[in-house]
């Protein structure tokens, strides 16, 4: 395949993806608090992680927006709708939920047993942003102070040869449970709301 044909195919793929990705609105679902350590200031800063969701009759997107040190961007999880508007599996999202559930489970164990540890849970929890840029995520569990401090640490890193945008988001026990509820429960309601809004808009122009 010559280079001209490759460029044309790449343009078609990116154009199609972009059109599908932005063919519906992503609505705000909720947010949690986290902490990010700044090496320059040698201290932690509070950072919000915001969740958005939207859908059409063909597909849906759940977005996690991170306030990074260099810029803010949204990690995207895309799904296909199947029968009865169920979401087809997205392995990256499933791994994120698994890791979050494990973080909550281990947080309770650490608190109950005054245990201290640091252990990686899972890698490759994401692969793209809303802008179709590469991104890498991994999850680590951390407990200290005899189990009184427990964190689900989410590493978010832009995946590019010359990219330096990388942060670790420390999410405490209460915010872990809040994020779990947002991703497993509140998101579903917002996806149905998104579909309802599209249908109402379509009815206006029949």
mmCIF file of C-alpha atoms in Angstrom:
data_model
loop_
_atom_site.group_PDB
_atom_site.id
_atom_site.type_symbol
_atom_site.label_atom_id
_atom_site.label_comp_id
_atom_site.label_asym_id
_atom_site.label_seq_id
_atom_site.Cartn_x
_atom_site.Cartn_y
_atom_site.Cartn_z
ATOM 1 C CA UNK A 1 0.000 0.000 0.000
ATOM 2 C CA UNK A 2 1.536 3.339 -1.041
ATOM 3 C CA UNK A 3 1.772 6.295 1.319
ATOM 4 C CA UNK A 4 -0.944 8.323 -0.461
ATOM 5 C CA UNK A 5 -3.484 5.536 -0.061
ATOM 6 C CA UNK A 6 -2.532 5.118 3.583
ATOM 7 C CA UNK A 7 -3.127 8.807 4.241
ATOM 8 C CA UNK A 8 -6.534 8.661 2.540
ATOM 9 C CA UNK A 9 -7.574 5.615 4.568
ATOM 10 C CA UNK A 10 -6.382 7.218 7.787
ATOM 11 C CA UNK A 11 -8.374 10.367 7.003
ATOM 12 C CA UNK A 12 -11.523 8.323 6.369
ATOM 13 C CA UNK A 13 -11.101 6.375 9.619
ATOM 14 C CA UNK A 14 -10.481 9.473 11.730
ATOM 15 C CA UNK A 15 -13.296 11.426 10.099
ATOM 16 C CA UNK A 16 -15.763 8.586 10.621
ATOM 17 C CA UNK A 17 -14.720 8.082 14.216
ATOM 18 C CA UNK A 18 -14.913 11.778 15.007
ATOM 19 C CA UNK A 19 -18.360 12.051 13.476
ATOM 20 C CA UNK A 20 -19.662 9.119 15.518
ATOM 21 C CA UNK A 21 -18.007 10.341 18.687
ATOM 22 C CA UNK A 22 -19.492 13.839 18.598
ATOM 23 C CA UNK A 23 -22.917 13.007 17.159
ATOM 24 C CA UNK A 24 -24.443 13.361 20.623
ATOM 25 C CA UNK A 25 -23.936 15.455 23.740
ATOM 26 C CA UNK A 26 -22.000 14.197 26.733
ATOM 27 C CA UNK A 27 -23.921 15.182 29.864
ATOM 28 C CA UNK A 28 -22.394 15.782 33.280
ATOM 29 C CA UNK A 29 -23.015 12.852 35.647
ATOM 30 C CA UNK A 30 -20.987 13.580 38.772
ATOM 31 C CA UNK A 31 -17.526 14.088 40.212
ATOM 32 C CA UNK A 32 -15.165 12.889 42.930
ATOM 33 C CA UNK A 33 -12.259 14.447 44.772
ATOM 34 C CA UNK A 34 -8.701 13.201 44.368
ATOM 35 C CA UNK A 35 -5.178 14.375 45.187
ATOM 36 C CA UNK A 36 -2.198 14.794 42.870
ATOM 37 C CA UNK A 37 1.368 15.199 44.087
ATOM 38 C CA UNK A 38 3.261 18.118 42.550
ATOM 39 C CA UNK A 39 7.020 17.554 42.488
ATOM 40 C CA UNK A 40 7.811 21.233 41.965
ATOM 41 C CA UNK A 41 5.858 22.292 45.072
ATOM 42 C CA UNK A 42 6.559 19.071 47.018
ATOM 43 C CA UNK A 43 2.940 18.771 48.121
ATOM 44 C CA UNK A 44 -0.452 17.354 47.167
ATOM 45 C CA UNK A 45 -3.121 19.392 45.412
ATOM 46 C CA UNK A 46 -6.846 18.615 45.264
ATOM 47 C CA UNK A 47 -8.094 17.624 41.818
ATOM 48 C CA UNK A 48 -11.599 16.748 40.654
ATOM 49 C CA UNK A 49 -12.379 13.793 38.404
ATOM 50 C CA UNK A 50 -15.588 14.501 36.492
ATOM 51 C CA UNK A 51 -17.744 11.906 34.754
ATOM 52 C CA UNK A 52 -19.797 12.538 31.602
ATOM 53 C CA UNK A 53 -22.033 10.267 29.540
ATOM 54 C CA UNK A 54 -24.071 10.376 26.356
ATOM 55 C CA UNK A 55 -25.624 8.005 23.841
ATOM 56 C CA UNK A 56 -27.328 7.530 20.516
ATOM 57 C CA UNK A 57 -29.330 4.546 19.313
ATOM 58 C CA UNK A 58 -26.125 2.982 18.010
ATOM 59 C CA UNK A 59 -23.455 3.694 20.586
ATOM 60 C CA UNK A 60 -22.601 5.400 23.862
ATOM 61 C CA UNK A 61 -19.648 7.134 25.474
ATOM 62 C CA UNK A 62 -18.614 7.451 29.103
ATOM 63 C CA UNK A 63 -15.939 10.066 29.714
ATOM 64 C CA UNK A 64 -13.695 10.636 32.735
ATOM 65 C CA UNK A 65 -12.270 14.157 32.739
ATOM 66 C CA UNK A 66 -8.932 14.633 34.511
ATOM 67 C CA UNK A 67 -7.425 17.956 35.521
ATOM 68 C CA UNK A 68 -3.834 17.154 34.588
ATOM 69 C CA UNK A 69 -0.792 19.239 35.481
ATOM 70 C CA UNK A 70 -0.313 20.395 31.878
ATOM 71 C CA UNK A 71 -3.853 20.323 30.531
ATOM 72 C CA UNK A 72 -7.301 18.834 31.072
ATOM 73 C CA UNK A 73 -8.500 15.982 28.935
ATOM 74 C CA UNK A 74 -11.152 13.296 28.989
ATOM 75 C CA UNK A 75 -10.529 9.567 28.803
ATOM 76 C CA UNK A 76 -13.226 8.018 26.620
ATOM 77 C CA UNK A 77 -14.885 4.618 26.940
ATOM 78 C CA UNK A 78 -17.048 3.794 23.940
ATOM 79 C CA UNK A 79 -19.756 1.146 23.811
ATOM 80 C CA UNK A 80 -22.074 -0.333 21.205
ATOM 81 C CA UNK A 81 -25.735 -0.709 22.028
ATOM 82 C CA UNK A 82 -27.189 -4.179 21.607
ATOM 83 C CA UNK A 83 -30.606 -5.632 22.389
ATOM 84 C CA UNK A 84 -32.809 -3.632 24.773
ATOM 85 C CA UNK A 85 -30.225 -0.835 24.948
ATOM 86 C CA UNK A 86 -27.731 -2.923 26.896
ATOM 87 C CA UNK A 87 -24.128 -1.856 26.551
ATOM 88 C CA UNK A 88 -21.772 -4.199 24.764
ATOM 89 C CA UNK A 89 -18.593 -4.924 26.671
ATOM 90 C CA UNK A 90 -15.688 -2.516 26.703
ATOM 91 C CA UNK A 91 -12.710 -4.388 28.129
ATOM 92 C CA UNK A 92 -10.925 -1.221 29.239
ATOM 93 C CA UNK A 93 -13.987 -0.038 31.173
ATOM 94 C CA UNK A 94 -14.522 -3.496 32.666
ATOM 95 C CA UNK A 95 -10.926 -3.497 33.896
ATOM 96 C CA UNK A 96 -11.415 -0.047 35.419
ATOM 97 C CA UNK A 97 -14.498 -1.239 37.321
ATOM 98 C CA UNK A 98 -12.689 -4.406 38.438
ATOM 99 C CA UNK A 99 -9.765 -2.344 39.726
ATOM 100 C CA UNK A 100 -12.026 0.114 41.523
ATOM 101 C CA UNK A 101 -13.961 -2.716 43.171
ATOM 102 C CA UNK A 102 -10.692 -4.307 44.253
ATOM 103 C CA UNK A 103 -9.509 -0.985 45.678
ATOM 104 C CA UNK A 104 -12.671 -0.717 47.782
ATOM 105 C CA UNK A 105 -12.349 -4.329 48.942
ATOM 106 C CA UNK A 106 -8.690 -3.924 49.906
ATOM 107 C CA UNK A 107 -9.362 -0.579 51.598
ATOM 108 C CA UNK A 108 -11.814 -2.272 53.943
ATOM 109 C CA UNK A 109 -9.382 -5.132 54.602
ATOM 110 C CA UNK A 110 -6.574 -2.667 55.371
ATOM 111 C CA UNK A 111 -8.770 -0.689 57.769
ATOM 112 C CA UNK A 112 -10.048 -3.797 59.538
ATOM 113 C CA UNK A 113 -6.557 -5.240 59.968
ATOM 114 C CA UNK A 114 -4.442 -2.080 60.373
ATOM 115 C CA UNK A 115 -2.505 -3.274 57.331
ATOM 116 C CA UNK A 116 -0.047 -1.314 55.204
ATOM 117 C CA UNK A 117 0.866 -2.192 51.644
ATOM 118 C CA UNK A 118 1.274 -0.949 48.083
ATOM 119 C CA UNK A 119 0.219 -3.257 45.282
ATOM 120 C CA UNK A 120 -0.490 -2.797 41.591
ATOM 121 C CA UNK A 121 -4.009 -3.911 40.684
ATOM 122 C CA UNK A 122 -4.225 -3.753 36.901
ATOM 123 C CA UNK A 123 -2.701 -2.046 33.871
ATOM 124 C CA UNK A 124 -4.098 -0.903 30.506
ATOM 125 C CA UNK A 125 -7.323 0.568 31.864
ATOM 126 C CA UNK A 126 -7.794 3.029 29.007
ATOM 127 C CA UNK A 127 -6.546 3.658 25.487
ATOM 128 C CA UNK A 128 -7.949 6.909 24.078
ATOM 129 C CA UNK A 129 -9.235 10.385 24.829
ATOM 130 C CA UNK A 130 -12.267 12.077 23.297
ATOM 131 C CA UNK A 131 -9.904 13.698 20.809
ATOM 132 C CA UNK A 132 -8.698 10.257 19.633
ATOM 133 C CA UNK A 133 -5.346 10.710 21.324
ATOM 134 C CA UNK A 134 -3.573 7.784 22.935
ATOM 135 C CA UNK A 135 -3.637 7.491 26.721
ATOM 136 C CA UNK A 136 -2.466 4.881 29.225
ATOM 137 C CA UNK A 137 -3.950 4.175 32.673
ATOM 138 C CA UNK A 138 -3.067 1.806 35.472
ATOM 139 C CA UNK A 139 -4.356 1.248 39.012
ATOM 140 C CA UNK A 140 -2.446 0.733 42.269
ATOM 141 C CA UNK A 141 -3.688 0.215 45.810
ATOM 142 C CA UNK A 142 -1.944 1.966 48.692
ATOM 143 C CA UNK A 143 -2.490 1.838 52.443
ATOM 144 C CA UNK A 144 -0.501 3.531 55.212
ATOM 145 C CA UNK A 145 -0.791 4.740 58.820
ATOM 146 C CA UNK A 146 -1.938 1.314 60.026
ATOM 147 C CA UNK A 147 -4.668 1.191 57.406
ATOM 148 C CA UNK A 148 -6.151 4.561 58.304
ATOM 149 C CA UNK A 149 -5.071 5.975 54.942
ATOM 150 C CA UNK A 150 -6.137 3.972 51.908
ATOM 151 C CA UNK A 151 -5.956 5.184 48.321
ATOM 152 C CA UNK A 152 -6.886 3.899 44.904
ATOM 153 C CA UNK A 153 -4.122 5.423 42.770
ATOM 154 C CA UNK A 154 -4.975 5.944 39.111
ATOM 155 C CA UNK A 155 -2.047 6.725 36.833
ATOM 156 C CA UNK A 156 -3.108 8.684 33.741
ATOM 157 C CA UNK A 157 -0.497 9.248 31.063
ATOM 158 C CA UNK A 158 -0.720 10.656 27.565
ATOM 159 C CA UNK A 159 0.651 8.036 25.225
ATOM 160 C CA UNK A 160 2.850 9.954 22.822
ATOM 161 C CA UNK A 161 6.514 10.023 21.907
ATOM 162 C CA UNK A 162 6.967 13.636 23.017
ATOM 163 C CA UNK A 163 4.201 13.817 25.622
ATOM 164 C CA UNK A 164 5.009 14.708 29.224
ATOM 165 C CA UNK A 165 1.448 14.920 30.556
ATOM 166 C CA UNK A 166 1.307 12.379 33.363
ATOM 167 C CA UNK A 167 -0.250 12.368 36.844
ATOM 168 C CA UNK A 168 -1.215 9.963 39.606
ATOM 169 C CA UNK A 169 -4.654 10.592 41.104
ATOM 170 C CA UNK A 170 -4.992 9.441 44.729
ATOM 171 C CA UNK A 171 -8.634 8.585 45.494
ATOM 172 C CA UNK A 172 -9.520 7.926 49.141
ATOM 173 C CA UNK A 173 -11.967 5.298 50.403
ATOM 174 C CA UNK A 174 -15.072 7.508 50.443
ATOM 175 C CA UNK A 175 -14.431 8.846 46.964
ATOM 176 C CA UNK A 176 -13.736 5.337 45.683
ATOM 177 C CA UNK A 177 -17.238 4.319 46.748
ATOM 178 C CA UNK A 178 -18.691 7.502 45.282
ATOM 179 C CA UNK A 179 -16.970 6.893 41.932
ATOM 180 C CA UNK A 180 -18.201 3.296 41.946
ATOM 181 C CA UNK A 181 -21.795 4.487 42.367
ATOM 182 C CA UNK A 182 -21.399 7.059 39.588
ATOM 183 C CA UNK A 183 -19.978 4.553 37.094
ATOM 184 C CA UNK A 184 -22.295 1.651 37.903
ATOM 185 C CA UNK A 185 -25.573 3.431 38.634
ATOM 186 C CA UNK A 186 -25.770 7.133 37.845
ATOM 187 C CA UNK A 187 -24.225 6.737 34.395
ATOM 188 C CA UNK A 188 -27.045 4.432 33.278
ATOM 189 C CA UNK A 189 -29.676 7.026 34.150
ATOM 190 C CA UNK A 190 -27.780 9.704 32.241
ATOM 191 C CA UNK A 191 -27.470 7.491 29.153
ATOM 192 C CA UNK A 192 -31.251 6.956 29.165
ATOM 193 C CA UNK A 193 -31.708 10.701 29.638
ATOM 194 C CA UNK A 194 -29.443 11.337 26.646
ATOM 195 C CA UNK A 195 -31.505 9.004 24.467
ATOM 196 C CA UNK A 196 -34.728 10.630 25.630
ATOM 197 C CA UNK A 197 -33.406 14.092 24.730
ATOM 198 C CA UNK A 198 -32.467 12.912 21.246
ATOM 199 C CA UNK A 199 -35.898 11.415 20.669
ATOM 200 C CA UNK A 200 -37.605 14.625 21.828
ATOM 201 C CA UNK A 201 -35.426 16.685 19.497
ATOM 202 C CA UNK A 202 -36.139 14.345 16.588
ATOM 203 C CA UNK A 203 -39.912 14.621 17.180
ATOM 204 C CA UNK A 204 -39.719 18.383 16.755
ATOM 205 C CA UNK A 205 -38.703 18.021 13.121
ATOM 206 C CA UNK A 206 -41.041 15.253 11.933
#
